[in-house]
């Protein structure tokens, strides 16, 4: 398995101000040129475990995303 000591995140949170639910949407990929954009040749990474500060976790699928529902 590969490990990384560097990570970046772009997070979009949806839900109303008074909502008890929220959604984080994103993708994990090999950012070979470190520009923050997924470009041709930079594929999604499968099997990456992503965790929140509160301990919620998800593992990415074959294209680097986690889909629910």
PDB file of C-alpha atoms in Angstrom:
ATOM      1  CA  UNK A   1       0.000   0.000   0.000  1.00  0.00           C
ATOM      2  CA  UNK A   2       1.023   3.577  -0.670  1.00  0.00           C
ATOM      3  CA  UNK A   3       1.048   6.218   2.018  1.00  0.00           C
ATOM      4  CA  UNK A   4       1.262   9.951   1.676  1.00  0.00           C
ATOM      5  CA  UNK A   5       2.575  12.589   3.995  1.00  0.00           C
ATOM      6  CA  UNK A   6       0.944  15.347   1.951  1.00  0.00           C
ATOM      7  CA  UNK A   7      -2.772  15.869   1.422  1.00  0.00           C
ATOM      8  CA  UNK A   8      -5.053  18.598   0.158  1.00  0.00           C
ATOM      9  CA  UNK A   9      -8.816  18.760   0.244  1.00  0.00           C
ATOM     10  CA  UNK A  10     -11.518  20.691  -1.492  1.00  0.00           C
ATOM     11  CA  UNK A  11     -14.778  20.213   0.329  1.00  0.00           C
ATOM     12  CA  UNK A  12     -18.281  21.249  -0.651  1.00  0.00           C
ATOM     13  CA  UNK A  13     -20.814  21.076   2.162  1.00  0.00           C
ATOM     14  CA  UNK A  14     -24.518  21.072   1.270  1.00  0.00           C
ATOM     15  CA  UNK A  15     -27.393  21.556   3.650  1.00  0.00           C
ATOM     16  CA  UNK A  16     -29.359  24.375   5.158  1.00  0.00           C
ATOM     17  CA  UNK A  17     -28.126  26.502   8.016  1.00  0.00           C
ATOM     18  CA  UNK A  18     -30.470  24.726  10.435  1.00  0.00           C
ATOM     19  CA  UNK A  19     -29.988  21.252   8.933  1.00  0.00           C
ATOM     20  CA  UNK A  20     -28.509  18.373  10.929  1.00  0.00           C
ATOM     21  CA  UNK A  21     -27.208  16.740   7.748  1.00  0.00           C
ATOM     22  CA  UNK A  22     -24.364  17.653   5.456  1.00  0.00           C
ATOM     23  CA  UNK A  23     -22.564  16.088   2.512  1.00  0.00           C
ATOM     24  CA  UNK A  24     -18.915  16.193   1.585  1.00  0.00           C
ATOM     25  CA  UNK A  25     -18.208  15.664  -2.111  1.00  0.00           C
ATOM     26  CA  UNK A  26     -14.804  15.126  -3.632  1.00  0.00           C
ATOM     27  CA  UNK A  27     -12.306  12.860  -5.331  1.00  0.00           C
ATOM     28  CA  UNK A  28      -8.866  11.469  -4.498  1.00  0.00           C
ATOM     29  CA  UNK A  29      -6.424  11.390  -7.413  1.00  0.00           C
ATOM     30  CA  UNK A  30      -2.712  11.364  -8.163  1.00  0.00           C
ATOM     31  CA  UNK A  31      -1.940  15.060  -8.674  1.00  0.00           C
ATOM     32  CA  UNK A  32       1.361  14.416 -10.456  1.00  0.00           C
ATOM     33  CA  UNK A  33       2.106  18.075 -11.211  1.00  0.00           C
ATOM     34  CA  UNK A  34       0.672  19.349  -7.894  1.00  0.00           C
ATOM     35  CA  UNK A  35      -1.540  22.002  -9.477  1.00  0.00           C
ATOM     36  CA  UNK A  36      -4.760  20.983  -7.677  1.00  0.00           C
ATOM     37  CA  UNK A  37      -6.547  20.056 -10.915  1.00  0.00           C
ATOM     38  CA  UNK A  38      -7.209  16.545 -12.186  1.00  0.00           C
ATOM     39  CA  UNK A  39      -5.876  16.407 -15.724  1.00  0.00           C
ATOM     40  CA  UNK A  40      -5.353  13.697 -18.355  1.00  0.00           C
ATOM     41  CA  UNK A  41      -3.090  10.987 -17.000  1.00  0.00           C
ATOM     42  CA  UNK A  42      -3.885  11.753 -13.338  1.00  0.00           C
ATOM     43  CA  UNK A  43      -6.124   8.884 -12.353  1.00  0.00           C
ATOM     44  CA  UNK A  44      -8.364   8.463  -9.334  1.00  0.00           C
ATOM     45  CA  UNK A  45      -6.998   6.427  -6.451  1.00  0.00           C
ATOM     46  CA  UNK A  46      -8.956   3.430  -5.186  1.00  0.00           C
ATOM     47  CA  UNK A  47      -8.873   2.164  -1.624  1.00  0.00           C
ATOM     48  CA  UNK A  48      -7.977   5.456   0.056  1.00  0.00           C
ATOM     49  CA  UNK A  49      -9.545   5.836   3.501  1.00  0.00           C
ATOM     50  CA  UNK A  50     -10.803   9.372   4.121  1.00  0.00           C
ATOM     51  CA  UNK A  51     -11.716  10.398   7.665  1.00  0.00           C
ATOM     52  CA  UNK A  52     -13.328  13.433   9.264  1.00  0.00           C
ATOM     53  CA  UNK A  53     -12.221  15.033  12.504  1.00  0.00           C
ATOM     54  CA  UNK A  54     -15.231  13.366  14.158  1.00  0.00           C
ATOM     55  CA  UNK A  55     -14.121   9.891  13.089  1.00  0.00           C
ATOM     56  CA  UNK A  56     -16.514   9.296  10.186  1.00  0.00           C
ATOM     57  CA  UNK A  57     -14.760   7.370   7.428  1.00  0.00           C
ATOM     58  CA  UNK A  58     -15.208   6.333   3.806  1.00  0.00           C
ATOM     59  CA  UNK A  59     -13.013   4.402   1.378  1.00  0.00           C
ATOM     60  CA  UNK A  60     -12.726   5.514  -2.242  1.00  0.00           C
ATOM     61  CA  UNK A  61     -13.983   3.338  -5.090  1.00  0.00           C
ATOM     62  CA  UNK A  62     -12.141   2.351  -8.285  1.00  0.00           C
ATOM     63  CA  UNK A  63     -12.188   5.929  -9.653  1.00  0.00           C
ATOM     64  CA  UNK A  64     -11.271   7.676  -6.407  1.00  0.00           C
ATOM     65  CA  UNK A  65     -14.788   8.615  -5.306  1.00  0.00           C
ATOM     66  CA  UNK A  66     -17.100   7.344  -2.602  1.00  0.00           C
ATOM     67  CA  UNK A  67     -20.684   7.041  -3.708  1.00  0.00           C
ATOM     68  CA  UNK A  68     -23.577   6.412  -1.380  1.00  0.00           C
ATOM     69  CA  UNK A  69     -27.154   5.670  -2.389  1.00  0.00           C
TER      70      UNK A  69
END
